[in-house]
Tab-separated table of C-alpha atoms in Angstrom:
chain	number	residue	atom	x	y	z
A	272	UNK	CA	-2.665	32.168	2.313
A	273	UNK	CA	-4.987	30.934	4.487
A	274	UNK	CA	-8.660	31.089	3.610
A	275	UNK	CA	-10.535	33.614	6.483
A	276	UNK	CA	-14.261	33.097	6.738
A	277	UNK	CA	-14.801	35.190	10.019
A	278	UNK	CA	-14.852	39.123	9.399
A	279	UNK	CA	-15.390	39.913	12.846
A	280	UNK	CA	-13.031	42.818	14.412
A	281	UNK	CA	-13.606	41.891	17.952
A	282	UNK	CA	-14.277	38.461	19.776
A	283	UNK	CA	-17.859	37.362	20.130
A	284	UNK	CA	-20.029	38.575	23.009
A	285	UNK	CA	-20.989	35.778	25.147
A	286	UNK	CA	-24.735	35.678	26.268
A	287	UNK	CA	-24.318	32.446	28.208
A	288	UNK	CA	-22.426	28.986	28.477
A	289	UNK	CA	-22.208	25.846	30.402
A	290	UNK	CA	-22.902	22.246	30.743
A	291	UNK	CA	-26.073	20.120	30.720
A	292	UNK	CA	-26.215	16.784	32.264
A	293	UNK	CA	-29.223	14.708	32.288
A	294	UNK	CA	-28.913	11.705	34.001
A	295	UNK	CA	-30.239	8.134	33.637
A	296	UNK	CA	-34.079	8.249	34.304
A	297	UNK	CA	-34.624	11.889	33.820
A	298	UNK	CA	-36.397	13.203	30.740
A	299	UNK	CA	-34.728	16.200	28.482
A	300	UNK	CA	-37.069	18.091	26.199
A	301	UNK	CA	-36.880	22.035	25.169
A	302	UNK	CA	-40.144	22.847	23.287
A	303	UNK	CA	-39.870	24.786	20.256
A	304	UNK	CA	-38.112	28.287	20.734
A	305	UNK	CA	-35.704	30.414	18.959
A	306	UNK	CA	-32.695	32.976	20.599
A	307	UNK	CA	-33.477	36.186	18.205
A	308	UNK	CA	-30.044	37.979	19.614
A	309	UNK	CA	-27.737	35.156	19.699
A	310	UNK	CA	-26.615	32.086	18.018
A	311	UNK	CA	-26.014	29.082	19.827
A	312	UNK	CA	-23.696	25.963	19.596
A	313	UNK	CA	-23.816	22.595	21.496
A	314	UNK	CA	-21.225	19.783	21.934
A	315	UNK	CA	-22.768	16.674	22.492
A	316	UNK	CA	-20.901	14.600	25.198
A	317	UNK	CA	-23.111	11.704	25.696
A	318	UNK	CA	-26.446	10.053	24.809
A	319	UNK	CA	-28.712	10.283	21.672
A	320	UNK	CA	-31.648	12.251	20.406
A	321	UNK	CA	-33.921	13.924	17.766
A	322	UNK	CA	-33.508	17.525	17.409
A	323	UNK	CA	-35.566	19.839	15.041
A	324	UNK	CA	-33.870	22.493	13.323
A	325	UNK	CA	-35.804	24.889	11.161
A	326	UNK	CA	-38.444	22.249	10.651
A	327	UNK	CA	-35.846	19.633	9.831
A	328	UNK	CA	-35.170	16.641	12.139
A	329	UNK	CA	-32.045	15.608	13.203
A	330	UNK	CA	-30.370	12.428	14.935
A	331	UNK	CA	-27.536	13.860	17.472
A	332	UNK	CA	-25.090	11.636	18.758
A	333	UNK	CA	-21.893	12.083	20.766
A	334	UNK	CA	-18.873	13.906	19.351
A	335	UNK	CA	-21.029	16.048	17.363
A	336	UNK	CA	-21.771	19.350	17.229
A	337	UNK	CA	-25.153	21.431	17.068
A	338	UNK	CA	-25.283	24.789	15.635
A	339	UNK	CA	-28.325	26.997	15.553
A	340	UNK	CA	-27.937	30.407	13.823
A	341	UNK	CA	-29.169	33.361	15.157
A	342	UNK	CA	-33.090	33.217	15.409
A	343	UNK	CA	-33.631	29.438	14.068
A	344	UNK	CA	-36.494	27.760	15.433
A	345	UNK	CA	-35.528	24.632	17.046
A	346	UNK	CA	-36.413	22.051	19.374
A	347	UNK	CA	-34.395	19.560	21.375
A	348	UNK	CA	-35.507	15.641	22.476
A	349	UNK	CA	-33.325	13.079	24.203
A	350	UNK	CA	-33.727	9.409	24.094
A	351	UNK	CA	-36.163	8.876	26.840
A	352	UNK	CA	-34.625	7.677	30.278
A	353	UNK	CA	-31.222	7.784	28.855
A	354	UNK	CA	-27.960	10.079	29.945
A	355	UNK	CA	-27.687	13.202	28.129
A	356	UNK	CA	-24.775	15.738	28.201
A	357	UNK	CA	-23.385	18.606	26.471
A	358	UNK	CA	-21.349	21.623	26.513
A	359	UNK	CA	-23.029	24.919	25.169
A	360	UNK	CA	-22.591	28.410	24.353
A	361	UNK	CA	-24.628	31.192	23.163
A	362	UNK	CA	-22.873	34.618	21.605
A	363	UNK	CA	-23.401	37.255	19.250
A	364	UNK	CA	-21.114	39.652	17.605
A	365	UNK	CA	-19.773	37.804	14.672
A	366	UNK	CA	-20.076	37.951	10.874
A	367	UNK	CA	-18.870	34.999	8.545
A	368	UNK	CA	-18.479	35.710	4.927
A	369	UNK	CA	-21.537	35.536	2.732
A	370	UNK	CA	-23.946	34.981	5.541
A	371	UNK	CA	-26.255	37.026	7.570
A	372	UNK	CA	-25.130	38.592	10.704
A	373	UNK	CA	-25.314	35.645	13.559
A	374	UNK	CA	-25.183	32.830	10.919
A	375	UNK	CA	-22.884	29.997	11.256
A	376	UNK	CA	-23.551	27.853	8.229
A	377	UNK	CA	-25.770	28.431	5.614
A	378	UNK	CA	-29.205	26.706	4.398
A	379	UNK	CA	-27.315	24.039	2.366
A	380	UNK	CA	-24.871	23.038	5.140
A	381	UNK	CA	-25.989	20.480	8.061
A	382	UNK	CA	-26.373	22.201	11.351
A	383	UNK	CA	-25.183	19.127	12.855
A	384	UNK	CA	-21.986	17.653	12.114
A	385	UNK	CA	-19.533	14.887	13.549
A	386	UNK	CA	-16.562	16.592	14.909
A	387	UNK	CA	-13.011	15.561	13.494
A	388	UNK	CA	-11.059	17.187	16.268
A	389	UNK	CA	-13.263	16.756	19.153
A	390	UNK	CA	-10.723	16.038	22.016
A	391	UNK	CA	-9.174	19.632	21.512
A	392	UNK	CA	-12.402	21.116	21.014
A	393	UNK	CA	-13.913	19.600	24.054
A	394	UNK	CA	-11.152	21.214	25.996
A	395	UNK	CA	-11.468	24.254	24.410
A	396	UNK	CA	-15.253	24.380	25.057
A	397	UNK	CA	-14.519	23.333	28.906
A	398	UNK	CA	-11.995	25.932	29.373
A	399	UNK	CA	-14.475	28.637	27.440
A	400	UNK	CA	-17.163	27.360	30.545
A	401	UNK	CA	-14.962	27.617	33.271
A	402	UNK	CA	-13.767	30.865	32.230
A	403	UNK	CA	-17.173	32.397	31.477
A	404	UNK	CA	-18.114	31.407	35.115
A	405	UNK	CA	-15.120	32.876	36.773
A	406	UNK	CA	-14.872	36.007	38.192
A	407	UNK	CA	-11.008	36.126	37.909
A	408	UNK	CA	-8.822	38.806	36.517
A	409	UNK	CA	-9.958	39.282	32.665
A	410	UNK	CA	-12.035	36.293	32.734
A	411	UNK	CA	-14.471	37.612	30.346
A	412	UNK	CA	-11.844	38.457	27.576
A	413	UNK	CA	-10.624	35.147	27.530
A	414	UNK	CA	-13.635	33.453	27.498
A	415	UNK	CA	-14.693	35.489	24.415
A	416	UNK	CA	-11.404	34.564	22.601
A	417	UNK	CA	-11.766	30.854	23.299
A	418	UNK	CA	-15.368	31.508	21.651
A	419	UNK	CA	-13.661	32.827	18.551
A	420	UNK	CA	-10.985	30.133	18.666
A	421	UNK	CA	-14.013	27.735	18.906
A	422	UNK	CA	-15.649	29.105	15.865
A	423	UNK	CA	-12.644	29.126	13.741
A	424	UNK	CA	-12.388	25.146	14.292
A	425	UNK	CA	-15.815	24.538	13.797
A	426	UNK	CA	-16.036	26.366	10.516
A	427	UNK	CA	-12.886	24.644	9.402
A	428	UNK	CA	-14.459	21.145	10.289
A	429	UNK	CA	-17.502	21.827	8.246
A	430	UNK	CA	-16.282	23.759	5.295
A	431	UNK	CA	-13.402	21.527	4.386
A	432	UNK	CA	-15.394	18.535	4.550
A	433	UNK	CA	-16.189	18.821	0.967
A	434	UNK	CA	-13.169	19.555	-0.524
A	435	UNK	CA	-10.595	17.824	-2.838
A	436	UNK	CA	-7.972	18.226	-0.080
A	437	UNK	CA	-9.957	16.938	2.674
A	438	UNK	CA	-11.393	14.086	0.716
A	439	UNK	CA	-7.655	13.229	0.110
A	440	UNK	CA	-6.810	13.283	3.834
A	441	UNK	CA	-9.799	11.037	4.488
A	442	UNK	CA	-8.375	8.183	2.368
A	443	UNK	CA	-4.910	8.591	3.752
A	444	UNK	CA	-6.474	8.272	7.389
A	445	UNK	CA	-8.313	5.037	6.748
A	446	UNK	CA	-5.154	3.757	4.729
A	447	UNK	CA	-3.043	4.274	7.553
A	448	UNK	CA	-5.613	2.405	9.767
A	449	UNK	CA	-6.005	-0.465	7.401
A	450	UNK	CA	-2.167	-0.545	7.501
A	451	UNK	CA	-2.094	-0.568	11.150
A	452	UNK	CA	-4.950	-3.792	11.248
A	453	UNK	CA	-3.104	-5.386	8.837
A	454	UNK	CA	0.032	-5.681	11.037
A	455	UNK	CA	-1.674	-5.890	14.440
A	456	UNK	CA	-4.433	-7.987	13.672
A	457	UNK	CA	-3.451	-10.857	16.145
A	458	UNK	CA	-3.948	-8.349	19.157
A	459	UNK	CA	-6.903	-7.017	20.947
A	460	UNK	CA	-7.033	-3.643	18.969
A	461	UNK	CA	-9.844	-1.128	20.414
A	462	UNK	CA	-11.445	1.519	18.551
A	463	UNK	CA	-9.746	4.029	20.795
A	464	UNK	CA	-6.570	2.596	19.852
A	465	UNK	CA	-7.287	3.384	16.190
A	466	UNK	CA	-8.485	6.789	16.905
A	467	UNK	CA	-5.452	7.770	18.835
A	468	UNK	CA	-3.109	6.694	15.795
A	469	UNK	CA	-5.410	8.716	13.377
A	470	UNK	CA	-5.702	11.751	15.656
A	471	UNK	CA	-9.281	11.898	15.742
A	472	UNK	CA	-11.807	10.853	17.695
A	473	UNK	CA	-13.157	7.152	17.928
A	474	UNK	CA	-16.841	8.247	16.676
A	475	UNK	CA	-15.163	10.282	13.641
A	476	UNK	CA	-12.945	7.470	12.752
A	477	UNK	CA	-16.112	4.790	12.763
A	478	UNK	CA	-18.186	7.241	10.863
A	479	UNK	CA	-15.464	7.930	8.213
A	480	UNK	CA	-14.279	4.417	8.075
A	481	UNK	CA	-17.923	3.065	7.007
A	482	UNK	CA	-18.336	6.199	4.485
A	483	UNK	CA	-15.398	5.224	2.665
A	484	UNK	CA	-15.328	1.319	2.874
A	485	UNK	CA	-18.917	0.502	3.448
A	486	UNK	CA	-18.040	-1.644	7.119
A	487	UNK	CA	-17.026	-0.913	10.589
A	488	UNK	CA	-13.418	-1.086	11.375
A	489	UNK	CA	-13.869	-4.214	13.488
A	490	UNK	CA	-15.990	-5.626	10.272
A	491	UNK	CA	-12.636	-5.235	8.721
A	492	UNK	CA	-10.664	-6.314	11.638
A	493	UNK	CA	-12.802	-9.299	11.325
A	494	UNK	CA	-12.779	-10.220	7.637
A	495	UNK	CA	-8.587	-9.698	7.734
A	496	UNK	CA	-8.530	-11.993	10.226
A	497	UNK	CA	-10.282	-14.708	8.485
A	498	UNK	CA	-8.032	-13.991	5.530
A	499	UNK	CA	-4.830	-14.558	7.260
A	500	UNK	CA	-6.481	-18.056	8.492
A	501	UNK	CA	-7.166	-19.246	5.034
A	502	UNK	CA	-3.335	-18.512	4.277
A	503	UNK	CA	-2.309	-20.154	7.379
A	504	UNK	CA	-4.694	-23.128	6.563
A	505	UNK	CA	-3.205	-23.969	3.249
A	506	UNK	CA	0.312	-22.983	3.881
A	507	UNK	CA	1.034	-23.986	7.137
A	508	UNK	CA	1.164	-26.914	9.527
A	509	UNK	CA	-0.286	-25.499	12.448
A	510	UNK	CA	-3.685	-26.795	14.315
A	511	UNK	CA	-6.838	-25.253	13.898
A	512	UNK	CA	-6.601	-24.032	17.655
A	513	UNK	CA	-3.314	-22.647	17.294
A	514	UNK	CA	-4.195	-20.373	13.713
A	515	UNK	CA	-7.372	-19.236	15.974
A	516	UNK	CA	-4.517	-17.929	18.701
A	517	UNK	CA	-2.281	-16.780	15.995
A	518	UNK	CA	-5.100	-14.537	14.157
A	519	UNK	CA	-6.424	-13.141	17.672
A	520	UNK	CA	-9.048	-15.344	18.853
A	521	UNK	CA	-9.017	-16.696	22.116
A	522	UNK	CA	-11.586	-19.211	21.607
A	523	UNK	CA	-11.530	-21.836	18.830
A	524	UNK	CA	-14.944	-22.327	18.993
A	525	UNK	CA	-15.881	-18.893	18.121
A	526	UNK	CA	-13.092	-18.712	15.619
A	527	UNK	CA	-14.762	-21.876	13.828
A	528	UNK	CA	-18.360	-20.447	13.734
A	529	UNK	CA	-16.943	-16.914	12.502
A	530	UNK	CA	-15.040	-18.678	9.794
A	531	UNK	CA	-17.933	-20.580	8.481
A	532	UNK	CA	-20.019	-17.751	8.991
A	533	UNK	CA	-18.024	-15.764	6.372
A	534	UNK	CA	-16.431	-18.180	4.202
A	535	UNK	CA	-19.346	-20.823	4.064
A	536	UNK	CA	-17.576	-23.785	5.200
A	537	UNK	CA	-15.458	-24.897	8.423
A	538	UNK	CA	-11.728	-24.339	8.771
A	539	UNK	CA	-11.284	-28.018	8.515
A	540	UNK	CA	-13.138	-28.483	5.525
A	541	UNK	CA	-11.335	-25.537	3.947
A	542	UNK	CA	-8.241	-27.162	4.605
A	543	UNK	CA	-9.144	-30.394	2.694
């Protein structure tokens, strides 16, 4: 039987929803304020900043969710003169088990978190904004239920992160990414490509990979290419130029410099 955290008997009420797009060269700053009658969620699409929530400063990045419990004091400041884009929704009439009315997270849970299923949440959020602004038949009811769906997905994302099952799934994802790199290292692999085979967002994959391995996916790719080139230098008659192409580098000079930086000697010296 699935765990049920949301105890509300009806869909949340929407106070407002929309999209905020600060263009390059513009300033985005919202002084300290709160919303006594509703909670609010933000989905960061673009740009970085520093948000103060309940007296604590947090760094916000793309593809992360920001949660303001009802009544919490907060301040928003984007990186100066850089683009900043977000989707937002304020709502009330919901109850999460074990928490005060209007609260989505407890004080020991970070109100800012990377989103695992970002693309799905982004699409639902955009549809919510569209319906909340529409005058079409039953648009308000559709928008309210979309808020409910978003809350369920966000709570699932937050409260499963610390579980054993979730940790096991994290290692499975990274294992699959490593396996893909090992079989395709000679190709031009992108972070978006790795995210697609993992069914998670590029930002979350990069965050997760470094959390579990200590390095980024591209650092792993680079290290694996060097390991393959070491094997080829010892066990094949291919020239260094041929080997550089075989492991995915179009420039022999770049390969030589990278090899020496990682191994400590040039490919030619290693082969001796």
